[in-house]
mmCIF file of the C-alpha atoms, coordinates in Angstrom:
data_MODEL
# 
_entry.id   MODEL 
# 
loop_
_atom_site.group_PDB 
_atom_site.id 
_atom_site.type_symbol 
_atom_site.label_atom_id 
_atom_site.label_alt_id 
_atom_site.label_comp_id 
_atom_site.label_asym_id 
_atom_site.label_entity_id 
_atom_site.label_seq_id 
_atom_site.pdbx_PDB_ins_code 
_atom_site.Cartn_x 
_atom_site.Cartn_y 
_atom_site.Cartn_z 
_atom_site.occupancy 
_atom_site.B_iso_or_equiv 
_atom_site.pdbx_formal_charge 
_atom_site.auth_seq_id 
_atom_site.auth_comp_id 
_atom_site.auth_asym_id 
_atom_site.auth_atom_id 
_atom_site.pdbx_PDB_model_num 
ATOM 1   C CA . UNK A 1 1   ? -14.605 29.516  -3.819  1.00 0.00 ? 1   UNK A CA 1 
ATOM 2   C CA . UNK A 1 2   ? -17.492 27.750  -5.495  1.00 0.00 ? 2   UNK A CA 1 
ATOM 3   C CA . UNK A 1 3   ? -15.257 26.198  -8.115  1.00 0.00 ? 3   UNK A CA 1 
ATOM 4   C CA . UNK A 1 4   ? -13.009 24.388  -5.652  1.00 0.00 ? 4   UNK A CA 1 
ATOM 5   C CA . UNK A 1 5   ? -15.938 22.763  -3.906  1.00 0.00 ? 5   UNK A CA 1 
ATOM 6   C CA . UNK A 1 6   ? -17.348 21.655  -7.225  1.00 0.00 ? 6   UNK A CA 1 
ATOM 7   C CA . UNK A 1 7   ? -14.090 20.018  -8.275  1.00 0.00 ? 7   UNK A CA 1 
ATOM 8   C CA . UNK A 1 8   ? -13.723 18.260  -4.914  1.00 0.00 ? 8   UNK A CA 1 
ATOM 9   C CA . UNK A 1 9   ? -16.813 16.193  -5.619  1.00 0.00 ? 9   UNK A CA 1 
ATOM 10  C CA . UNK A 1 10  ? -14.575 14.609  -8.248  1.00 0.00 ? 10  UNK A CA 1 
ATOM 11  C CA . UNK A 1 11  ? -11.697 12.225  -7.580  1.00 0.00 ? 11  UNK A CA 1 
ATOM 12  C CA . UNK A 1 12  ? -8.300  12.289  -9.271  1.00 0.00 ? 12  UNK A CA 1 
ATOM 13  C CA . UNK A 1 13  ? -7.383  9.210   -11.283 1.00 0.00 ? 13  UNK A CA 1 
ATOM 14  C CA . UNK A 1 14  ? -4.316  8.337   -13.344 1.00 0.00 ? 14  UNK A CA 1 
ATOM 15  C CA . UNK A 1 15  ? -4.894  6.314   -16.494 1.00 0.00 ? 15  UNK A CA 1 
ATOM 16  C CA . UNK A 1 16  ? -1.839  4.110   -15.968 1.00 0.00 ? 16  UNK A CA 1 
ATOM 17  C CA . UNK A 1 17  ? -2.048  2.578   -19.437 1.00 0.00 ? 17  UNK A CA 1 
ATOM 18  C CA . UNK A 1 18  ? -1.478  6.026   -20.969 1.00 0.00 ? 18  UNK A CA 1 
ATOM 19  C CA . UNK A 1 19  ? 1.023   7.205   -18.324 1.00 0.00 ? 19  UNK A CA 1 
ATOM 20  C CA . UNK A 1 20  ? 4.641   7.236   -19.509 1.00 0.00 ? 20  UNK A CA 1 
ATOM 21  C CA . UNK A 1 21  ? 6.168   7.412   -16.020 1.00 0.00 ? 21  UNK A CA 1 
ATOM 22  C CA . UNK A 1 22  ? 7.629   10.904  -16.398 1.00 0.00 ? 22  UNK A CA 1 
ATOM 23  C CA . UNK A 1 23  ? 7.415   11.800  -12.666 1.00 0.00 ? 23  UNK A CA 1 
ATOM 24  C CA . UNK A 1 24  ? 6.047   15.342  -13.303 1.00 0.00 ? 24  UNK A CA 1 
ATOM 25  C CA . UNK A 1 25  ? 2.896   14.970  -11.230 1.00 0.00 ? 25  UNK A CA 1 
ATOM 26  C CA . UNK A 1 26  ? 4.694   13.155  -8.418  1.00 0.00 ? 26  UNK A CA 1 
ATOM 27  C CA . UNK A 1 27  ? 7.282   15.933  -8.216  1.00 0.00 ? 27  UNK A CA 1 
ATOM 28  C CA . UNK A 1 28  ? 4.677   18.724  -8.154  1.00 0.00 ? 28  UNK A CA 1 
ATOM 29  C CA . UNK A 1 29  ? 1.836   17.293  -6.060  1.00 0.00 ? 29  UNK A CA 1 
ATOM 30  C CA . UNK A 1 30  ? 3.927   15.124  -3.764  1.00 0.00 ? 30  UNK A CA 1 
ATOM 31  C CA . UNK A 1 31  ? 1.140   14.513  -1.261  1.00 0.00 ? 31  UNK A CA 1 
ATOM 32  C CA . UNK A 1 32  ? -1.275  13.269  -3.936  1.00 0.00 ? 32  UNK A CA 1 
ATOM 33  C CA . UNK A 1 33  ? 0.723   11.246  -6.492  1.00 0.00 ? 33  UNK A CA 1 
ATOM 34  C CA . UNK A 1 34  ? 3.495   8.671   -6.195  1.00 0.00 ? 34  UNK A CA 1 
ATOM 35  C CA . UNK A 1 35  ? 5.249   6.449   -8.694  1.00 0.00 ? 35  UNK A CA 1 
ATOM 36  C CA . UNK A 1 36  ? 3.911   2.922   -8.367  1.00 0.00 ? 36  UNK A CA 1 
ATOM 37  C CA . UNK A 1 37  ? 7.064   0.764   -8.284  1.00 0.00 ? 37  UNK A CA 1 
ATOM 38  C CA . UNK A 1 38  ? 5.849   -2.405  -9.993  1.00 0.00 ? 38  UNK A CA 1 
ATOM 39  C CA . UNK A 1 39  ? 4.767   -0.761  -13.245 1.00 0.00 ? 39  UNK A CA 1 
ATOM 40  C CA . UNK A 1 40  ? 6.611   2.569   -12.919 1.00 0.00 ? 40  UNK A CA 1 
ATOM 41  C CA . UNK A 1 41  ? 3.402   4.539   -13.381 1.00 0.00 ? 41  UNK A CA 1 
ATOM 42  C CA . UNK A 1 42  ? 1.993   7.470   -11.461 1.00 0.00 ? 42  UNK A CA 1 
ATOM 43  C CA . UNK A 1 43  ? -0.816  6.692   -9.040  1.00 0.00 ? 43  UNK A CA 1 
ATOM 44  C CA . UNK A 1 44  ? -2.911  8.691   -6.584  1.00 0.00 ? 44  UNK A CA 1 
ATOM 45  C CA . UNK A 1 45  ? -2.222  7.627   -3.014  1.00 0.00 ? 45  UNK A CA 1 
ATOM 46  C CA . UNK A 1 46  ? -4.238  10.340  -1.288  1.00 0.00 ? 46  UNK A CA 1 
ATOM 47  C CA . UNK A 1 47  ? -7.195  12.145  -2.841  1.00 0.00 ? 47  UNK A CA 1 
ATOM 48  C CA . UNK A 1 48  ? -6.713  15.897  -2.371  1.00 0.00 ? 48  UNK A CA 1 
ATOM 49  C CA . UNK A 1 49  ? -3.408  15.478  -0.549  1.00 0.00 ? 49  UNK A CA 1 
ATOM 50  C CA . UNK A 1 50  ? -2.442  18.834  -2.087  1.00 0.00 ? 50  UNK A CA 1 
ATOM 51  C CA . UNK A 1 51  ? -4.523  21.948  -2.683  1.00 0.00 ? 51  UNK A CA 1 
ATOM 52  C CA . UNK A 1 52  ? -6.626  22.427  -5.815  1.00 0.00 ? 52  UNK A CA 1 
ATOM 53  C CA . UNK A 1 53  ? -4.097  24.662  -7.518  1.00 0.00 ? 53  UNK A CA 1 
ATOM 54  C CA . UNK A 1 54  ? -1.179  22.269  -7.007  1.00 0.00 ? 54  UNK A CA 1 
ATOM 55  C CA . UNK A 1 55  ? -3.172  19.338  -8.355  1.00 0.00 ? 55  UNK A CA 1 
ATOM 56  C CA . UNK A 1 56  ? -4.291  21.419  -11.329 1.00 0.00 ? 56  UNK A CA 1 
ATOM 57  C CA . UNK A 1 57  ? -0.663  22.319  -12.130 1.00 0.00 ? 57  UNK A CA 1 
ATOM 58  C CA . UNK A 1 58  ? 0.306   18.647  -11.878 1.00 0.00 ? 58  UNK A CA 1 
ATOM 59  C CA . UNK A 1 59  ? -2.503  17.691  -14.266 1.00 0.00 ? 59  UNK A CA 1 
ATOM 60  C CA . UNK A 1 60  ? -1.515  20.400  -16.729 1.00 0.00 ? 60  UNK A CA 1 
ATOM 61  C CA . UNK A 1 61  ? 2.152   19.340  -16.756 1.00 0.00 ? 61  UNK A CA 1 
ATOM 62  C CA . UNK A 1 62  ? 1.262   15.764  -17.684 1.00 0.00 ? 62  UNK A CA 1 
ATOM 63  C CA . UNK A 1 63  ? 2.650   15.318  -21.223 1.00 0.00 ? 63  UNK A CA 1 
ATOM 64  C CA . UNK A 1 64  ? 0.120   12.617  -22.138 1.00 0.00 ? 64  UNK A CA 1 
ATOM 65  C CA . UNK A 1 65  ? -2.954  14.018  -20.315 1.00 0.00 ? 65  UNK A CA 1 
ATOM 66  C CA . UNK A 1 66  ? -3.541  10.809  -18.380 1.00 0.00 ? 66  UNK A CA 1 
ATOM 67  C CA . UNK A 1 67  ? -4.776  12.396  -15.113 1.00 0.00 ? 67  UNK A CA 1 
ATOM 68  C CA . UNK A 1 68  ? -8.540  12.815  -14.931 1.00 0.00 ? 68  UNK A CA 1 
ATOM 69  C CA . UNK A 1 69  ? -11.217 14.114  -12.589 1.00 0.00 ? 69  UNK A CA 1 
ATOM 70  C CA . UNK A 1 70  ? -13.902 11.444  -12.256 1.00 0.00 ? 70  UNK A CA 1 
ATOM 71  C CA . UNK A 1 71  ? -16.905 10.792  -9.945  1.00 0.00 ? 71  UNK A CA 1 
ATOM 72  C CA . UNK A 1 72  ? -16.291 8.618   -6.895  1.00 0.00 ? 72  UNK A CA 1 
ATOM 73  C CA . UNK A 1 73  ? -18.328 5.645   -8.099  1.00 0.00 ? 73  UNK A CA 1 
ATOM 74  C CA . UNK A 1 74  ? -16.362 5.560   -11.339 1.00 0.00 ? 74  UNK A CA 1 
ATOM 75  C CA . UNK A 1 75  ? -13.096 5.747   -9.385  1.00 0.00 ? 75  UNK A CA 1 
ATOM 76  C CA . UNK A 1 76  ? -14.189 2.764   -7.335  1.00 0.00 ? 76  UNK A CA 1 
ATOM 77  C CA . UNK A 1 77  ? -14.976 0.729   -10.450 1.00 0.00 ? 77  UNK A CA 1 
ATOM 78  C CA . UNK A 1 78  ? -11.726 1.674   -12.214 1.00 0.00 ? 78  UNK A CA 1 
ATOM 79  C CA . UNK A 1 79  ? -9.605  0.838   -9.170  1.00 0.00 ? 79  UNK A CA 1 
ATOM 80  C CA . UNK A 1 80  ? -11.235 -2.568  -8.896  1.00 0.00 ? 80  UNK A CA 1 
ATOM 81  C CA . UNK A 1 81  ? -10.740 -3.225  -12.618 1.00 0.00 ? 81  UNK A CA 1 
ATOM 82  C CA . UNK A 1 82  ? -7.139  -2.028  -12.419 1.00 0.00 ? 82  UNK A CA 1 
ATOM 83  C CA . UNK A 1 83  ? -6.346  -4.433  -9.612  1.00 0.00 ? 83  UNK A CA 1 
ATOM 84  C CA . UNK A 1 84  ? -7.826  -7.290  -11.585 1.00 0.00 ? 84  UNK A CA 1 
ATOM 85  C CA . UNK A 1 85  ? -5.954  -6.452  -14.769 1.00 0.00 ? 85  UNK A CA 1 
ATOM 86  C CA . UNK A 1 86  ? -2.528  -5.448  -13.513 1.00 0.00 ? 86  UNK A CA 1 
ATOM 87  C CA . UNK A 1 87  ? -1.972  -7.281  -10.282 1.00 0.00 ? 87  UNK A CA 1 
ATOM 88  C CA . UNK A 1 88  ? -3.511  -10.701 -10.664 1.00 0.00 ? 88  UNK A CA 1 
ATOM 89  C CA . UNK A 1 89  ? -2.247  -12.132 -7.401  1.00 0.00 ? 89  UNK A CA 1 
ATOM 90  C CA . UNK A 1 90  ? -4.093  -9.441  -5.462  1.00 0.00 ? 90  UNK A CA 1 
ATOM 91  C CA . UNK A 1 91  ? -7.343  -9.621  -7.375  1.00 0.00 ? 91  UNK A CA 1 
ATOM 92  C CA . UNK A 1 92  ? -8.538  -12.427 -5.125  1.00 0.00 ? 92  UNK A CA 1 
ATOM 93  C CA . UNK A 1 93  ? -8.739  -9.949  -2.241  1.00 0.00 ? 93  UNK A CA 1 
ATOM 94  C CA . UNK A 1 94  ? -11.484 -7.990  -3.966  1.00 0.00 ? 94  UNK A CA 1 
ATOM 95  C CA . UNK A 1 95  ? -13.931 -10.848 -3.435  1.00 0.00 ? 95  UNK A CA 1 
ATOM 96  C CA . UNK A 1 96  ? -12.947 -11.252 0.195   1.00 0.00 ? 96  UNK A CA 1 
ATOM 97  C CA . UNK A 1 97  ? -14.310 -7.872  1.172   1.00 0.00 ? 97  UNK A CA 1 
ATOM 98  C CA . UNK A 1 98  ? -11.219 -5.747  0.751   1.00 0.00 ? 98  UNK A CA 1 
ATOM 99  C CA . UNK A 1 99  ? -13.516 -2.813  0.047   1.00 0.00 ? 99  UNK A CA 1 
ATOM 100 C CA . UNK A 1 100 ? -15.586 -3.459  3.187   1.00 0.00 ? 100 UNK A CA 1 
ATOM 101 C CA . UNK A 1 101 ? -19.311 -3.349  3.714   1.00 0.00 ? 101 UNK A CA 1 
ATOM 102 C CA . UNK A 1 102 ? -19.682 0.151   2.369   1.00 0.00 ? 102 UNK A CA 1 
ATOM 103 C CA . UNK A 1 103 ? -19.651 -1.035  -1.234  1.00 0.00 ? 103 UNK A CA 1 
ATOM 104 C CA . UNK A 1 104 ? -22.102 -3.866  -0.726  1.00 0.00 ? 104 UNK A CA 1 
ATOM 105 C CA . UNK A 1 105 ? -24.434 -2.462  -3.349  1.00 0.00 ? 105 UNK A CA 1 
ATOM 106 C CA . UNK A 1 106 ? -21.662 -2.890  -5.936  1.00 0.00 ? 106 UNK A CA 1 
ATOM 107 C CA . UNK A 1 107 ? -21.219 -6.600  -5.343  1.00 0.00 ? 107 UNK A CA 1 
ATOM 108 C CA . UNK A 1 108 ? -22.121 -7.438  -8.933  1.00 0.00 ? 108 UNK A CA 1 
ATOM 109 C CA . UNK A 1 109 ? -19.197 -5.442  -10.286 1.00 0.00 ? 109 UNK A CA 1 
ATOM 110 C CA . UNK A 1 110 ? -16.764 -6.675  -7.640  1.00 0.00 ? 110 UNK A CA 1 
ATOM 111 C CA . UNK A 1 111 ? -17.757 -10.279 -8.042  1.00 0.00 ? 111 UNK A CA 1 
ATOM 112 C CA . UNK A 1 112 ? -17.388 -10.234 -11.806 1.00 0.00 ? 112 UNK A CA 1 
ATOM 113 C CA . UNK A 1 113 ? -13.852 -8.869  -11.922 1.00 0.00 ? 113 UNK A CA 1 
ATOM 114 C CA . UNK A 1 114 ? -12.682 -10.946 -8.982  1.00 0.00 ? 114 UNK A CA 1 
ATOM 115 C CA . UNK A 1 115 ? -14.245 -14.200 -10.084 1.00 0.00 ? 115 UNK A CA 1 
ATOM 116 C CA . UNK A 1 116 ? -12.906 -13.845 -13.574 1.00 0.00 ? 116 UNK A CA 1 
ATOM 117 C CA . UNK A 1 117 ? -9.306  -13.507 -12.403 1.00 0.00 ? 117 UNK A CA 1 
ATOM 118 C CA . UNK A 1 118 ? -9.608  -16.187 -9.728  1.00 0.00 ? 118 UNK A CA 1 
ATOM 119 C CA . UNK A 1 119 ? -10.928 -18.809 -12.129 1.00 0.00 ? 119 UNK A CA 1 
ATOM 120 C CA . UNK A 1 120 ? -8.019  -17.963 -14.418 1.00 0.00 ? 120 UNK A CA 1 
ATOM 121 C CA . UNK A 1 121 ? -5.511  -18.351 -11.603 1.00 0.00 ? 121 UNK A CA 1 
ATOM 122 C CA . UNK A 1 122 ? -6.923  -21.689 -10.523 1.00 0.00 ? 122 UNK A CA 1 
ATOM 123 C CA . UNK A 1 123 ? -6.974  -22.989 -14.080 1.00 0.00 ? 123 UNK A CA 1 
# 
């Protein structure tokens, strides 16, 4: 009904810093969450891979409440920041248009995170 459509304007995001790697969400909503192997944290690999109810159950079973509904533009920013913080060797890709032309208006944010990590890598 109306509620489901409202929620679907939001994206699902796992706060991996808070996540304790318990596997609950990945076991329940198997088409939405997976366990990211490098850090052993849950991560969304497909937005709305499962139905609303399944995702809601997965969120409610999280013992540390680290799964959030957020607007798309915030998701975009957090994913870019996460790549820069956690996976330094990939951060360089952000500046090379990994996100494509569609996010051109967000170049300021992209450039800042990317450039910061790159200058660090190059010494």
